[in-house]
Amino acid sequence: MIVIDPEFRDILLRVVLVGGTIIAIGATGLYFAFRAFAPSAKEGRDFRAVVAIIAVLAVVMVGCFVLLIFSYSRR
């Protein structure tokens, strides 16, 4: 039988939960951002799409920082 350190299990669970949330939010945000690049008659739509992509990337970067913090054990 394989025994896993409880602290490692807790850290791994937190990283997987936060990472899964980041993936879901990022994929949804990119879906809507890339849809905004579709041709249309409205002005300023391209600017909103670029801002949306920048926002998604910012959320992903913050999430990566949170994952980095969660990957260290608390002592």
PDB file of N, CA and C in Angstrom:
ATOM      1  N   MET A   1       0.843  -1.180   0.000  1.00  0.00           N
ATOM      2  CA  MET A   1       0.000   0.000   0.000  1.00  0.00           C
ATOM      3  C   MET A   1       0.891   1.247   0.000  1.00  0.00           C
ATOM      4  N   ILE A   2       0.531   2.225  -0.812  1.00  0.00           N
ATOM      5  CA  ILE A   2       1.305   3.460  -0.918  1.00  0.00           C
ATOM      6  C   ILE A   2       0.719   4.496   0.039  1.00  0.00           C
ATOM      7  N   VAL A   3       1.586   5.094   0.827  1.00  0.00           N
ATOM      8  CA  VAL A   3       1.157   6.112   1.782  1.00  0.00           C
ATOM      9  C   VAL A   3       1.635   7.468   1.277  1.00  0.00           C
ATOM     10  N   ILE A   4       0.713   8.414   1.189  1.00  0.00           N
ATOM     11  CA  ILE A   4       1.032   9.768   0.738  1.00  0.00           C
ATOM     12  C   ILE A   4       1.030  10.689   1.944  1.00  0.00           C
ATOM     13  N   ASP A   5       2.028  11.543   1.991  1.00  0.00           N
ATOM     14  CA  ASP A   5       2.130  12.525   3.063  1.00  0.00           C
ATOM     15  C   ASP A   5       0.877  13.403   3.058  1.00  0.00           C
ATOM     16  N   PRO A   6       0.179  13.542   4.185  1.00  0.00           N
ATOM     17  CA  PRO A   6      -1.051  14.336   4.225  1.00  0.00           C
ATOM     18  C   PRO A   6      -0.843  15.804   3.816  1.00  0.00           C
ATOM     19  N   GLU A   7       0.310  16.355   4.147  1.00  0.00           N
ATOM     20  CA  GLU A   7       0.584  17.747   3.774  1.00  0.00           C
ATOM     21  C   GLU A   7       0.702  17.883   2.254  1.00  0.00           C
ATOM     22  N   PHE A   8       1.372  16.923   1.625  1.00  0.00           N
ATOM     23  CA  PHE A   8       1.493  16.926   0.162  1.00  0.00           C
ATOM     24  C   PHE A   8       0.124  16.791  -0.492  1.00  0.00           C
ATOM     25  N   ARG A   9      -0.704  15.909   0.047  1.00  0.00           N
ATOM     26  CA  ARG A   9      -2.046  15.717  -0.487  1.00  0.00           C
ATOM     27  C   ARG A   9      -2.861  17.005  -0.411  1.00  0.00           C
ATOM     28  N   ASP A  10      -2.761  17.716   0.714  1.00  0.00           N
ATOM     29  CA  ASP A  10      -3.508  18.966   0.880  1.00  0.00           C
ATOM     30  C   ASP A  10      -3.032  20.030  -0.105  1.00  0.00           C
ATOM     31  N   ILE A  11      -1.712  20.138  -0.261  1.00  0.00           N
ATOM     32  CA  ILE A  11      -1.166  21.125  -1.207  1.00  0.00           C
ATOM     33  C   ILE A  11      -1.584  20.775  -2.627  1.00  0.00           C
ATOM     34  N   LEU A  12      -1.495  19.518  -2.989  1.00  0.00           N
ATOM     35  CA  LEU A  12      -1.871  19.084  -4.329  1.00  0.00           C
ATOM     36  C   LEU A  12      -3.350  19.353  -4.600  1.00  0.00           C
ATOM     37  N   LEU A  13      -4.201  19.109  -3.620  1.00  0.00           N
ATOM     38  CA  LEU A  13      -5.632  19.359  -3.789  1.00  0.00           C
ATOM     39  C   LEU A  13      -5.903  20.847  -4.011  1.00  0.00           C
ATOM     40  N   ARG A  14      -5.256  21.714  -3.228  1.00  0.00           N
ATOM     41  CA  ARG A  14      -5.439  23.161  -3.403  1.00  0.00           C
ATOM     42  C   ARG A  14      -4.972  23.610  -4.775  1.00  0.00           C
ATOM     43  N   VAL A  15      -3.827  23.112  -5.221  1.00  0.00           N
ATOM     44  CA  VAL A  15      -3.295  23.504  -6.523  1.00  0.00           C
ATOM     45  C   VAL A  15      -4.214  23.044  -7.646  1.00  0.00           C
ATOM     46  N   VAL A  16      -4.731  21.839  -7.546  1.00  0.00           N
ATOM     47  CA  VAL A  16      -5.636  21.320  -8.583  1.00  0.00           C
ATOM     48  C   VAL A  16      -6.941  22.120  -8.605  1.00  0.00           C
ATOM     49  N   LEU A  17      -7.493  22.453  -7.449  1.00  0.00           N
ATOM     50  CA  LEU A  17      -8.740  23.225  -7.409  1.00  0.00           C
ATOM     51  C   LEU A  17      -8.552  24.630  -7.968  1.00  0.00           C
ATOM     52  N   VAL A  18      -7.500  25.304  -7.551  1.00  0.00           N
ATOM     53  CA  VAL A  18      -7.255  26.653  -8.052  1.00  0.00           C
ATOM     54  C   VAL A  18      -6.903  26.613  -9.534  1.00  0.00           C
ATOM     55  N   GLY A  19      -6.073  25.664  -9.934  1.00  0.00           N
ATOM     56  CA  GLY A  19      -5.705  25.532 -11.343  1.00  0.00           C
ATOM     57  C   GLY A  19      -6.897  25.225 -12.238  1.00  0.00           C
ATOM     58  N   GLY A  20      -7.771  24.349 -11.786  1.00  0.00           N
ATOM     59  CA  GLY A  20      -8.979  24.046 -12.563  1.00  0.00           C
ATOM     60  C   GLY A  20      -9.882  25.253 -12.713  1.00  0.00           C
ATOM     61  N   THR A  21      -9.985  26.047 -11.658  1.00  0.00           N
ATOM     62  CA  THR A  21     -10.787  27.265 -11.727  1.00  0.00           C
ATOM     63  C   THR A  21     -10.172  28.257 -12.707  1.00  0.00           C
ATOM     64  N   ILE A  22      -8.849  28.392 -12.668  1.00  0.00           N
ATOM     65  CA  ILE A  22      -8.174  29.300 -13.593  1.00  0.00           C
ATOM     66  C   ILE A  22      -8.383  28.851 -15.037  1.00  0.00           C
ATOM     67  N   ILE A  23      -8.291  27.567 -15.283  1.00  0.00           N
ATOM     68  CA  ILE A  23      -8.490  27.049 -16.636  1.00  0.00           C
ATOM     69  C   ILE A  23      -9.904  27.344 -17.116  1.00  0.00           C
ATOM     70  N   ALA A  24     -10.891  27.122 -16.276  1.00  0.00           N
ATOM     71  CA  ALA A  24     -12.284  27.359 -16.667  1.00  0.00           C
ATOM     72  C   ALA A  24     -12.530  28.841 -16.954  1.00  0.00           C
ATOM     73  N   ILE A  25     -12.062  29.717 -16.076  1.00  0.00           N
ATOM     74  CA  ILE A  25     -12.262  31.153 -16.275  1.00  0.00           C
ATOM     75  C   ILE A  25     -11.511  31.633 -17.512  1.00  0.00           C
ATOM     76  N   GLY A  26     -10.267  31.174 -17.670  1.00  0.00           N
ATOM     77  CA  GLY A  26      -9.467  31.588 -18.828  1.00  0.00           C
ATOM     78  C   GLY A  26     -10.063  31.125 -20.145  1.00  0.00           C
ATOM     79  N   ALA A  27     -10.505  29.896 -20.208  1.00  0.00           N
ATOM     80  CA  ALA A  27     -11.091  29.375 -21.448  1.00  0.00           C
ATOM     81  C   ALA A  27     -12.383  30.105 -21.797  1.00  0.00           C
ATOM     82  N   THR A  28     -13.213  30.368 -20.799  1.00  0.00           N
ATOM     83  CA  THR A  28     -14.460  31.099 -21.041  1.00  0.00           C
ATOM     84  C   THR A  28     -14.179  32.528 -21.495  1.00  0.00           C
ATOM     85  N   GLY A  29     -13.230  33.179 -20.819  1.00  0.00           N
ATOM     86  CA  GLY A  29     -12.885  34.546 -21.195  1.00  0.00           C
ATOM     87  C   GLY A  29     -12.318  34.635 -22.604  1.00  0.00           C
ATOM     88  N   LEU A  30     -11.431  33.707 -22.959  1.00  0.00           N
ATOM     89  CA  LEU A  30     -10.869  33.714 -24.307  1.00  0.00           C
ATOM     90  C   LEU A  30     -11.918  33.405 -25.359  1.00  0.00           C
ATOM     91  N   TYR A  31     -12.868  32.542 -25.046  1.00  0.00           N
ATOM     92  CA  TYR A  31     -13.946  32.244 -26.000  1.00  0.00           C
ATOM     93  C   TYR A  31     -14.706  33.519 -26.357  1.00  0.00           C
ATOM     94  N   PHE A  32     -15.115  34.280 -25.342  1.00  0.00           N
ATOM     95  CA  PHE A  32     -15.866  35.501 -25.612  1.00  0.00           C
ATOM     96  C   PHE A  32     -14.991  36.590 -26.222  1.00  0.00           C
ATOM     97  N   ALA A  33     -13.715  36.648 -25.847  1.00  0.00           N
ATOM     98  CA  ALA A  33     -12.816  37.652 -26.416  1.00  0.00           C
ATOM     99  C   ALA A  33     -12.595  37.395 -27.909  1.00  0.00           C
ATOM    100  N   PHE A  34     -12.364  36.151 -28.279  1.00  0.00           N
ATOM    101  CA  PHE A  34     -12.140  35.856 -29.689  1.00  0.00           C
ATOM    102  C   PHE A  34     -13.418  35.989 -30.508  1.00  0.00           C
ATOM    103  N   ARG A  35     -14.564  35.776 -29.885  1.00  0.00           N
ATOM    104  CA  ARG A  35     -15.826  36.010 -30.601  1.00  0.00           C
ATOM    105  C   ARG A  35     -16.009  37.485 -30.909  1.00  0.00           C
ATOM    106  N   ALA A  36     -15.451  38.351 -30.069  1.00  0.00           N
ATOM    107  CA  ALA A  36     -15.584  39.788 -30.292  1.00  0.00           C
ATOM    108  C   ALA A  36     -14.799  40.244 -31.513  1.00  0.00           C
ATOM    109  N   PHE A  37     -13.851  39.440 -31.999  1.00  0.00           N
ATOM    110  CA  PHE A  37     -13.104  39.796 -33.202  1.00  0.00           C
ATOM    111  C   PHE A  37     -13.889  39.504 -34.478  1.00  0.00           C
ATOM    112  N   ALA A  38     -15.054  38.905 -34.362  1.00  0.00           N
ATOM    113  CA  ALA A  38     -15.855  38.603 -35.542  1.00  0.00           C
ATOM    114  C   ALA A  38     -16.216  39.903 -36.263  1.00  0.00           C
ATOM    115  N   PRO A  39     -16.259  39.863 -37.581  1.00  0.00           N
ATOM    116  CA  PRO A  39     -16.581  41.083 -38.330  1.00  0.00           C
ATOM    117  C   PRO A  39     -17.966  41.621 -37.957  1.00  0.00           C
ATOM    118  N   SER A  40     -18.019  42.940 -37.747  1.00  0.00           N
ATOM    119  CA  SER A  40     -19.306  43.565 -37.466  1.00  0.00           C
ATOM    120  C   SER A  40     -19.221  45.030 -37.868  1.00  0.00           C
ATOM    121  N   ALA A  41     -20.360  45.683 -37.862  1.00  0.00           N
ATOM    122  CA  ALA A  41     -20.416  47.088 -38.247  1.00  0.00           C
ATOM    123  C   ALA A  41     -20.126  48.014 -37.072  1.00  0.00           C
ATOM    124  N   LYS A  42     -20.093  47.474 -35.870  1.00  0.00           N
ATOM    125  CA  LYS A  42     -19.898  48.318 -34.691  1.00  0.00           C
ATOM    126  C   LYS A  42     -18.441  48.755 -34.578  1.00  0.00           C
ATOM    127  N   GLU A  43     -18.241  50.021 -34.251  1.00  0.00           N
ATOM    128  CA  GLU A  43     -16.896  50.552 -34.033  1.00  0.00           C
ATOM    129  C   GLU A  43     -16.446  50.243 -32.604  1.00  0.00           C
ATOM    130  N   GLY A  44     -15.161  50.080 -32.408  1.00  0.00           N
ATOM    131  CA  GLY A  44     -14.626  49.858 -31.072  1.00  0.00           C
ATOM    132  C   GLY A  44     -14.718  48.433 -30.583  1.00  0.00           C
ATOM    133  N   ARG A  45     -15.221  47.554 -31.402  1.00  0.00           N
ATOM    134  CA  ARG A  45     -15.361  46.167 -30.964  1.00  0.00           C
ATOM    135  C   ARG A  45     -14.000  45.479 -30.846  1.00  0.00           C
ATOM    136  N   ASP A  46     -13.069  45.834 -31.753  1.00  0.00           N
ATOM    137  CA  ASP A  46     -11.730  45.257 -31.683  1.00  0.00           C
ATOM    138  C   ASP A  46     -11.018  45.664 -30.388  1.00  0.00           C
ATOM    139  N   PHE A  47     -11.207  46.910 -29.972  1.00  0.00           N
ATOM    140  CA  PHE A  47     -10.577  47.384 -28.745  1.00  0.00           C
ATOM    141  C   PHE A  47     -11.088  46.592 -27.549  1.00  0.00           C
ATOM    142  N   ARG A  48     -12.387  46.326 -27.493  1.00  0.00           N
ATOM    143  CA  ARG A  48     -12.951  45.543 -26.385  1.00  0.00           C
ATOM    144  C   ARG A  48     -12.391  44.128 -26.385  1.00  0.00           C
ATOM    145  N   ALA A  49     -12.189  43.563 -27.578  1.00  0.00           N
ATOM    146  CA  ALA A  49     -11.636  42.209 -27.656  1.00  0.00           C
ATOM    147  C   ALA A  49     -10.206  42.175 -27.128  1.00  0.00           C
ATOM    148  N   VAL A  50      -9.412  43.169 -27.471  1.00  0.00           N
ATOM    149  CA  VAL A  50      -8.026  43.225 -26.990  1.00  0.00           C
ATOM    150  C   VAL A  50      -8.006  43.401 -25.482  1.00  0.00           C
ATOM    151  N   VAL A  51      -8.867  44.260 -24.959  1.00  0.00           N
ATOM    152  CA  VAL A  51      -8.939  44.470 -23.510  1.00  0.00           C
ATOM    153  C   VAL A  51      -9.370  43.178 -22.814  1.00  0.00           C
ATOM    154  N   ALA A  52     -10.304  42.455 -23.407  1.00  0.00           N
ATOM    155  CA  ALA A  52     -10.762  41.192 -22.819  1.00  0.00           C
ATOM    156  C   ALA A  52      -9.622  40.165 -22.774  1.00  0.00           C
ATOM    157  N   ILE A  53      -8.838  40.089 -23.834  1.00  0.00           N
ATOM    158  CA  ILE A  53      -7.720  39.146 -23.849  1.00  0.00           C
ATOM    159  C   ILE A  53      -6.675  39.545 -22.816  1.00  0.00           C
ATOM    160  N   ILE A  54      -6.398  40.842 -22.696  1.00  0.00           N
ATOM    161  CA  ILE A  54      -5.453  41.312 -21.679  1.00  0.00           C
ATOM    162  C   ILE A  54      -5.967  40.976 -20.281  1.00  0.00           C
ATOM    163  N   ALA A  55      -7.266  41.143 -20.061  1.00  0.00           N
ATOM    164  CA  ALA A  55      -7.843  40.831 -18.746  1.00  0.00           C
ATOM    165  C   ALA A  55      -7.728  39.343 -18.435  1.00  0.00           C
ATOM    166  N   VAL A  56      -7.991  38.499 -19.412  1.00  0.00           N
ATOM    167  CA  VAL A  56      -7.881  37.048 -19.199  1.00  0.00           C
ATOM    168  C   VAL A  56      -6.436  36.678 -18.870  1.00  0.00           C
ATOM    169  N   LEU A  57      -5.491  37.255 -19.597  1.00  0.00           N
ATOM    170  CA  LEU A  57      -4.084  36.965 -19.318  1.00  0.00           C
ATOM    171  C   LEU A  57      -3.684  37.449 -17.929  1.00  0.00           C
ATOM    172  N   ALA A  58      -4.213  38.584 -17.510  1.00  0.00           N
ATOM    173  CA  ALA A  58      -3.913  39.087 -16.165  1.00  0.00           C
ATOM    174  C   ALA A  58      -4.465  38.144 -15.102  1.00  0.00           C
ATOM    175  N   VAL A  59      -5.678  37.651 -15.301  1.00  0.00           N
ATOM    176  CA  VAL A  59      -6.280  36.710 -14.345  1.00  0.00           C
ATOM    177  C   VAL A  59      -5.453  35.429 -14.270  1.00  0.00           C
ATOM    178  N   VAL A  60      -4.999  34.955 -15.413  1.00  0.00           N
ATOM    179  CA  VAL A  60      -4.188  33.734 -15.436  1.00  0.00           C
ATOM    180  C   VAL A  60      -2.855  33.966 -14.720  1.00  0.00           C
ATOM    181  N   MET A  61      -2.240  35.120 -14.929  1.00  0.00           N
ATOM    182  CA  MET A  61      -0.970  35.407 -14.262  1.00  0.00           C
ATOM    183  C   MET A  61      -1.147  35.506 -12.746  1.00  0.00           C
ATOM    184  N   VAL A  62      -2.210  36.147 -12.302  1.00  0.00           N
ATOM    185  CA  VAL A  62      -2.486  36.230 -10.864  1.00  0.00           C
ATOM    186  C   VAL A  62      -2.753  34.826 -10.312  1.00  0.00           C
ATOM    187  N   GLY A  63      -3.488  34.041 -11.064  1.00  0.00           N
ATOM    188  CA  GLY A  63      -3.751  32.668 -10.641  1.00  0.00           C
ATOM    189  C   GLY A  63      -2.484  31.843 -10.534  1.00  0.00           C
ATOM    190  N   CYS A  64      -1.562  32.044 -11.453  1.00  0.00           N
ATOM    191  CA  CYS A  64      -0.278  31.336 -11.377  1.00  0.00           C
ATOM    192  C   CYS A  64       0.487  31.751 -10.127  1.00  0.00           C
ATOM    193  N   PHE A  65       0.428  33.021  -9.777  1.00  0.00           N
ATOM    194  CA  PHE A  65       1.086  33.484  -8.560  1.00  0.00           C
ATOM    195  C   PHE A  65       0.445  32.842  -7.324  1.00  0.00           C
ATOM    196  N   VAL A  66      -0.879  32.745  -7.325  1.00  0.00           N
ATOM    197  CA  VAL A  66      -1.583  32.100  -6.216  1.00  0.00           C
ATOM    198  C   VAL A  66      -1.190  30.627  -6.131  1.00  0.00           C
ATOM    199  N   LEU A  67      -1.081  29.970  -7.276  1.00  0.00           N
ATOM    200  CA  LEU A  67      -0.648  28.571  -7.278  1.00  0.00           C
ATOM    201  C   LEU A  67       0.774  28.431  -6.742  1.00  0.00           C
ATOM    202  N   LEU A  68       1.631  29.390  -7.060  1.00  0.00           N
ATOM    203  CA  LEU A  68       2.988  29.361  -6.535  1.00  0.00           C
ATOM    204  C   LEU A  68       2.984  29.461  -5.014  1.00  0.00           C
ATOM    205  N   ILE A  69       2.144  30.342  -4.487  1.00  0.00           N
ATOM    206  CA  ILE A  69       2.034  30.476  -3.038  1.00  0.00           C
ATOM    207  C   ILE A  69       1.480  29.196  -2.407  1.00  0.00           C
ATOM    208  N   PHE A  70       0.462  28.602  -3.038  1.00  0.00           N
ATOM    209  CA  PHE A  70      -0.130  27.370  -2.512  1.00  0.00           C
ATOM    210  C   PHE A  70       0.826  26.188  -2.586  1.00  0.00           C
ATOM    211  N   SER A  71       1.802  26.246  -3.466  1.00  0.00           N
ATOM    212  CA  SER A  71       2.689  25.097  -3.626  1.00  0.00           C
ATOM    213  C   SER A  71       3.697  24.981  -2.493  1.00  0.00           C
ATOM    214  N   TYR A  72       3.849  26.012  -1.680  1.00  0.00           N
ATOM    215  CA  TYR A  72       4.734  25.944  -0.523  1.00  0.00           C
ATOM    216  C   TYR A  72       3.941  25.529   0.700  1.00  0.00           C
ATOM    217  N   SER A  73       4.557  24.716   1.522  1.00  0.00           N
ATOM    218  CA  SER A  73       3.858  24.254   2.732  1.00  0.00           C
ATOM    219  C   SER A  73       3.880  25.343   3.789  1.00  0.00           C
ATOM    220  N   ARG A  74       2.903  25.288   4.662  1.00  0.00           N
ATOM    221  CA  ARG A  74       2.811  26.236   5.766  1.00  0.00           C
ATOM    222  C   ARG A  74       3.479  25.595   6.982  1.00  0.00           C
ATOM    223  N   ARG A  75       4.400  26.308   7.555  1.00  0.00           N
ATOM    224  CA  ARG A  75       5.095  25.781   8.735  1.00  0.00           C
ATOM    225  C   ARG A  75       5.001  26.751   9.864  1.00  0.00           C
TER     226      ARG A  75
END
